[in-house]
Short mmCIF file of C-alpha atoms and ligand atoms in Angstrom, two decimals:
data_model
loop_
_atom_site.label_atom_id
_atom_site.label_comp_id
_atom_site.label_asym_id
_atom_site.label_seq_id
_atom_site.Cartn_x
_atom_site.Cartn_y
_atom_site.Cartn_z
CA MET A 1 189.63 -14.77 190.72
CA SER A 2 186.11 -15.56 189.61
CA PHE A 3 183.21 -13.22 190.34
CA ASN A 4 180.85 -15.33 188.29
CA ASN A 5 177.26 -14.15 188.86
CA LYS A 6 178.28 -11.77 191.64
CA VAL A 7 176.48 -8.43 191.58
CA VAL A 8 178.74 -5.43 192.07
CA ILE A 9 177.90 -1.73 192.43
CA VAL A 10 180.79 0.59 191.57
CA THR A 11 180.04 4.27 192.16
CA GLY A 12 181.84 6.82 190.03
CA SER A 13 182.50 4.19 187.39
CA SER A 14 182.18 6.46 184.36
CA SER A 15 185.93 7.15 184.50
CA GLY A 16 189.25 6.47 186.22
CA ILE A 17 189.57 3.90 188.99
CA GLY A 18 185.83 3.13 189.03
CA ALA A 19 185.70 2.44 185.28
CA ALA A 20 188.77 0.19 185.50
CA ALA A 21 187.22 -1.70 188.44
CA ALA A 22 183.84 -2.13 186.70
CA ILE A 23 185.51 -3.53 183.58
CA ALA A 24 187.80 -5.82 185.64
CA PHE A 25 184.84 -7.22 187.63
CA ALA A 26 182.90 -7.86 184.39
CA LYS A 27 185.93 -9.61 182.91
CA GLU A 28 185.83 -11.97 185.89
CA GLY A 29 182.15 -12.79 185.35
CA ALA A 30 180.34 -10.21 187.52
CA ASN A 31 177.15 -8.35 186.71
CA VAL A 32 178.20 -4.76 187.21
CA VAL A 33 176.15 -1.69 188.11
CA VAL A 34 177.81 1.35 186.54
CA VAL A 35 176.96 4.49 188.51
CA GLY A 36 177.85 8.02 187.47
CA ARG A 37 176.55 11.19 185.90
CA ASN A 38 177.94 11.27 182.37
CA GLU A 39 175.70 9.05 180.22
CA GLU A 40 178.07 8.78 177.27
CA LYS A 41 181.00 7.74 179.43
CA MET A 42 178.84 5.26 181.38
CA LYS A 43 177.56 3.72 178.15
CA ASN A 44 181.13 3.30 176.99
CA VAL A 45 182.07 1.51 180.24
CA SER A 46 178.94 -0.69 180.21
CA ASN A 47 179.64 -1.70 176.59
CA LYS A 48 183.12 -2.80 177.63
CA CYS A 49 181.63 -4.73 180.58
CA GLU A 50 179.08 -6.44 178.34
CA SER A 51 181.78 -7.45 175.85
CA PHE A 52 182.68 -10.12 178.43
CA GLY A 53 179.20 -11.60 178.15
CA LYS A 54 177.61 -10.37 181.38
CA LYS A 55 174.80 -7.86 181.80
CA ALA A 56 175.68 -4.38 183.04
CA LEU A 57 173.20 -1.93 184.50
CA VAL A 58 173.73 1.80 184.05
CA VAL A 59 172.31 4.04 186.78
CA LYS A 60 172.64 7.76 186.21
CA ALA A 61 172.80 9.16 189.71
CA ASP A 62 174.33 11.81 191.91
CA VAL A 63 175.50 9.75 194.89
CA SER A 64 175.11 12.73 197.22
CA ASN A 65 171.37 12.88 196.48
CA ASP A 66 169.45 10.57 198.85
CA ALA A 67 166.72 9.73 196.33
CA ASP A 68 169.37 8.82 193.76
CA ALA A 69 171.23 6.67 196.29
CA LYS A 70 168.00 4.75 197.02
CA ARG A 71 167.46 4.32 193.31
CA ILE A 72 170.96 2.84 192.86
CA VAL A 73 170.21 0.07 195.36
CA ASN A 74 166.59 -0.46 194.26
CA GLU A 75 167.41 -0.68 190.55
CA THR A 76 170.21 -3.13 191.33
CA LEU A 77 167.83 -5.40 193.25
CA ASN A 78 165.10 -5.10 190.62
CA LYS A 79 167.50 -6.08 187.87
CA PHE A 80 169.70 -8.69 189.54
CA GLY A 81 167.80 -9.71 192.70
CA LYS A 82 170.77 -9.36 195.06
CA LEU A 83 173.90 -7.41 195.91
CA ASP A 84 177.31 -8.96 196.66
CA ILE A 85 179.80 -6.11 196.55
CA LEU A 86 179.58 -2.34 197.04
CA VAL A 87 182.52 -0.22 195.91
CA ASN A 88 182.20 3.34 197.23
CA ASN A 89 184.55 5.00 194.77
CA ALA A 90 182.88 8.23 193.61
CA GLY A 91 184.83 11.21 194.85
CA ILE A 92 185.84 14.77 194.15
CA ALA A 93 188.70 16.99 195.20
CA GLU A 94 188.64 20.75 195.13
CA HIS A 95 190.84 23.54 196.41
CA SER A 96 189.41 25.94 198.94
CA GLU A 97 191.10 28.42 201.25
CA LEU A 98 190.01 28.09 204.88
CA THR A 99 189.29 31.81 205.06
CA SER A 100 187.56 32.18 201.69
CA LYS A 101 183.87 33.07 201.74
CA ASP A 102 182.95 29.89 199.85
CA PHE A 103 184.95 27.55 202.11
CA MET A 104 181.93 25.99 203.85
CA LYS A 105 180.13 25.44 200.55
CA SER A 106 183.14 23.57 199.22
CA PHE A 107 183.56 21.67 202.49
CA ASP A 108 179.93 20.51 202.43
CA ARG A 109 180.14 19.49 198.77
CA VAL A 110 183.27 17.40 199.32
CA MET A 111 181.99 15.82 202.53
CA ASN A 112 178.60 15.05 200.96
CA ILE A 113 180.11 13.19 198.01
CA ASN A 114 183.24 11.63 199.55
CA LEU A 115 181.82 10.72 202.97
CA ARG A 116 178.06 11.10 203.40
CA ALA A 117 177.19 9.33 200.14
CA ALA A 118 179.36 6.36 201.12
CA VAL A 119 177.73 6.30 204.56
CA TYR A 120 174.20 6.40 203.15
CA LEU A 121 174.87 3.79 200.46
CA THR A 122 176.41 1.55 203.13
CA HIS A 123 173.28 2.03 205.26
CA LEU A 124 171.03 1.11 202.32
CA ALA A 125 173.16 -1.81 201.10
CA THR A 126 173.85 -3.46 204.44
CA PRO A 127 170.69 -5.64 204.72
CA HIS A 128 171.35 -6.99 201.23
CA LEU A 129 175.07 -7.58 201.87
CA ILE A 130 174.20 -9.48 205.04
CA LYS A 131 172.03 -11.83 202.95
CA THR A 132 174.88 -12.61 200.53
CA LYS A 133 177.72 -12.33 203.08
CA GLY A 134 179.14 -9.76 200.71
CA ASN A 135 181.65 -7.03 201.22
CA ILE A 136 182.36 -3.32 200.84
CA ILE A 137 185.44 -1.59 199.47
CA ASN A 138 185.81 2.10 200.23
CA ILE A 139 188.20 4.09 198.06
CA SER A 140 190.00 6.51 200.32
CA SER A 141 193.39 8.17 199.74
CA VAL A 142 196.79 8.69 201.33
CA ALA A 143 195.30 12.14 201.98
CA GLY A 144 193.31 10.47 204.76
CA THR A 145 196.59 9.90 206.60
CA VAL A 146 198.67 12.94 205.65
CA ASN A 147 197.61 16.44 204.66
CA SER A 148 199.37 15.87 201.37
CA GLY A 149 199.47 18.21 198.45
CA SER A 150 198.17 21.45 199.73
CA SER A 151 196.58 23.05 202.76
CA THR A 152 193.74 24.05 200.43
CA LEU A 153 192.70 20.39 200.29
CA ILE A 154 191.60 20.31 203.94
CA ALA A 155 188.08 19.16 203.09
CA TYR A 156 189.34 16.33 200.88
CA CYS A 157 191.83 15.11 203.50
CA THR A 158 189.18 15.32 206.24
CA SER A 159 186.63 13.41 204.16
CA LYS A 160 189.08 10.57 203.52
CA ALA A 161 190.23 10.36 207.17
CA ALA A 162 186.59 10.16 208.23
CA LEU A 163 185.86 7.53 205.57
CA ASN A 164 188.69 5.40 206.99
CA HIS A 165 187.31 5.57 210.51
CA PHE A 166 183.76 4.95 209.33
CA SER A 167 184.97 1.89 207.39
CA ARG A 168 186.67 0.39 210.44
CA GLY A 169 183.59 0.97 212.58
CA VAL A 170 181.32 -0.69 210.03
CA ALA A 171 183.81 -3.55 209.60
CA LEU A 172 183.59 -4.22 213.33
CA LYS A 173 179.80 -4.00 213.32
CA LEU A 174 179.28 -6.26 210.30
CA ALA A 175 181.91 -8.89 211.14
CA GLU A 176 179.32 -10.89 213.09
CA HIS A 177 177.34 -11.23 209.83
CA GLY A 178 180.38 -12.33 207.81
CA VAL A 179 180.36 -9.05 205.86
CA ARG A 180 183.84 -7.60 205.29
CA VAL A 181 184.68 -3.91 204.85
CA ASN A 182 188.06 -2.70 203.61
CA ILE A 183 189.75 0.50 202.54
CA ILE A 184 192.06 1.20 199.61
CA SER A 185 194.17 4.33 199.77
CA PRO A 186 195.82 5.22 196.50
CA GLY A 187 198.56 7.76 196.03
CA PRO A 188 198.73 9.47 192.63
CA VAL A 189 196.82 7.66 189.89
CA ARG A 190 196.52 8.94 186.33
CA THR A 191 192.82 9.92 186.22
CA ASP A 192 190.65 12.99 185.62
CA ILE A 193 190.59 13.93 189.31
CA LEU A 194 194.13 15.33 189.22
CA ASP A 195 193.62 17.00 185.83
CA ASN A 196 190.47 18.67 187.18
CA LEU A 197 192.25 19.92 190.32
CA SER A 198 194.16 22.70 188.51
CA ILE A 199 197.45 22.18 190.36
CA PRO A 200 199.89 24.95 189.31
CA ASN A 201 202.54 23.70 186.82
CA PHE A 202 201.03 20.20 186.97
CA ASN A 203 202.36 17.91 184.28
CA TRP A 204 202.00 14.11 184.15
CA ASP A 205 205.46 13.81 182.54
CA THR A 206 207.27 15.30 185.53
CA PHE A 207 204.77 14.27 188.22
CA ASN A 208 206.35 10.83 188.60
CA GLU A 209 209.40 12.54 190.17
CA THR A 210 207.28 13.30 193.24
CA THR A 211 207.08 9.67 194.41
CA PRO A 212 209.90 7.50 195.83
CA LEU A 213 209.28 4.89 193.10
CA LYS A 214 209.42 7.68 190.50
CA ARG A 215 206.11 6.66 189.02
CA TYR A 216 202.40 7.14 189.44
CA SER A 217 199.80 4.39 189.11
CA GLU A 218 197.37 3.54 186.37
CA PRO A 219 193.71 2.96 187.37
CA GLU A 220 194.03 -0.77 186.56
CA GLU A 221 196.55 -1.22 189.41
CA ILE A 222 193.97 0.00 191.92
CA ALA A 223 191.29 -2.13 190.23
CA ASP A 224 193.50 -5.21 190.77
CA LEU A 225 193.62 -4.45 194.48
CA ILE A 226 189.86 -3.85 194.62
CA LEU A 227 189.22 -7.26 193.04
CA PHE A 228 191.65 -9.00 195.40
CA LEU A 229 190.03 -7.50 198.51
CA ALA A 230 186.52 -8.21 197.21
CA SER A 231 187.42 -11.83 196.45
CA ASP A 232 187.39 -14.88 198.64
CA LYS A 233 191.20 -14.81 198.66
CA ALA A 234 190.82 -11.94 201.15
CA ARG A 235 188.29 -13.83 203.31
CA GLY A 236 190.32 -13.12 206.46
CA ILE A 237 190.76 -9.41 205.78
CA THR A 238 188.39 -6.84 207.24
CA GLY A 239 188.76 -3.33 208.62
CA SER A 240 192.11 -3.03 206.84
CA GLU A 241 193.55 -0.19 204.82
CA PHE A 242 195.62 -1.14 201.80
CA VAL A 243 197.91 1.61 200.54
CA SER A 244 199.06 1.67 196.90
CA ASP A 245 200.98 4.94 196.63
CA ASN A 246 204.37 4.36 194.98
CA GLY A 247 205.95 5.10 198.36
CA ILE A 248 204.41 8.54 199.04
CA LEU A 249 203.64 7.78 202.70
CA ILE A 250 207.18 6.66 203.60
CA LYS A 251 208.40 10.06 202.41
CA ASN A 252 205.99 11.97 204.65
P1 LIG B 301 187.83 10.38 188.45
O1 LIG B 301 187.53 11.82 188.50
O2 LIG B 301 188.18 9.78 187.14
O3 LIG B 301 186.65 9.51 189.05
C1 LIG B 301 185.76 9.99 190.02
C2 LIG B 301 184.39 9.51 189.61
O4 LIG B 301 183.43 9.87 190.61
C3 LIG B 301 183.96 10.14 188.29
O5 LIG B 301 183.40 9.14 187.47
C4 LIG B 301 182.91 11.15 188.72
O6 LIG B 301 181.95 11.41 187.74
C5 LIG B 301 182.31 10.41 189.91
N1 LIG B 301 181.57 11.30 190.79
C6 LIG B 301 182.00 12.41 191.41
N2 LIG B 301 181.00 12.97 192.09
C7 LIG B 301 179.91 12.19 191.90
C8 LIG B 301 178.56 12.25 192.34
N3 LIG B 301 178.13 13.26 193.11
N4 LIG B 301 177.72 11.27 191.96
C9 LIG B 301 178.13 10.27 191.16
N5 LIG B 301 179.40 10.16 190.71
C10 LIG B 301 180.26 11.12 191.07
O7 LIG B 301 189.00 10.15 189.50
P2 LIG B 301 189.53 8.82 190.21
O8 LIG B 301 190.93 9.08 190.54
O9 LIG B 301 189.19 7.61 189.44
O10 LIG B 301 188.69 8.84 191.58
C11 LIG B 301 188.12 7.69 192.15
C12 LIG B 301 188.37 7.69 193.65
O11 LIG B 301 189.78 7.53 193.87
C13 LIG B 301 187.96 8.98 194.36
O12 LIG B 301 187.28 8.67 195.54
C14 LIG B 301 189.29 9.64 194.67
O13 LIG B 301 189.23 10.45 195.83
C15 LIG B 301 190.18 8.43 194.88
N6 LIG B 301 191.62 8.72 194.75
C16 LIG B 301 192.15 9.08 193.55
C17 LIG B 301 193.50 9.36 193.48
C18 LIG B 301 194.17 9.78 192.18
O14 LIG B 301 195.32 10.21 192.21
N7 LIG B 301 193.54 9.65 191.06
C19 LIG B 301 194.30 9.25 194.62
C20 LIG B 301 193.72 8.88 195.81
C21 LIG B 301 192.38 8.60 195.87
#
């Protein structure tokens, strides 16, 4: 799968799935735009990308800030002159009780990062993706289909369900321009997001027992799927959701 000279924005690529995707795209010849907030981690990822001989651009940005979102697209165009692929991957999960006084603050934070930022970046990127007949990959979750985990993750589940529907709507709209839009919904993947969630008694060693395949995924497995859907091999696929969840959904 060659992405030679393709220009790819991966949001939230300082760690986890985004970092694995950025590195995988660079390995296949892409110029990657690494977007995140932690400069040291982003530098580490961009160094790995550049070890494959292609230029990487680091943009320190909060995707939920409109000025930052504009800067992500503008700096990409200034540096590389075009955009081929947008991966809306940045996301957060946080627990919040429906009746707690801070519930709406948490809801807004999660929706702003997981949904609104992807919507705004899609809005900004669309004219440029039409020019290149590029494509968009939105990283959702099985939580967009089932209220998995905990009832305190309502905001997260809602944001991912909305992202799925938004993706299908945009896929329909942009099909006439040859721009494809697809969704990837992982189940458990070993990344910081689950460590940061403070799940009681959470332990990676026993967590694999929770899935039918008795395993969780590594970020590189999701990156492989991202690259497939972004590639020409998937030229007939748009508006689709690809689930990679070690069987979680068939249990629910
Ligand atoms: P992660 O925490 O390693 O990565 C999330 C990335 O998003 C981080 O680099 C973080 O800094 C970045 N980010 C968060 N808020 C941001 C903001 N406002 N601006 C810029 N960057 C921001 O976890 P991950 O698992 O790699 O998460 C990637 C995506 O995968 C998320 O959308 C997440 O919902 C989704 N996902 C993860 C799992 C899992 O089990 N790990 C399962 C399903 C879906």
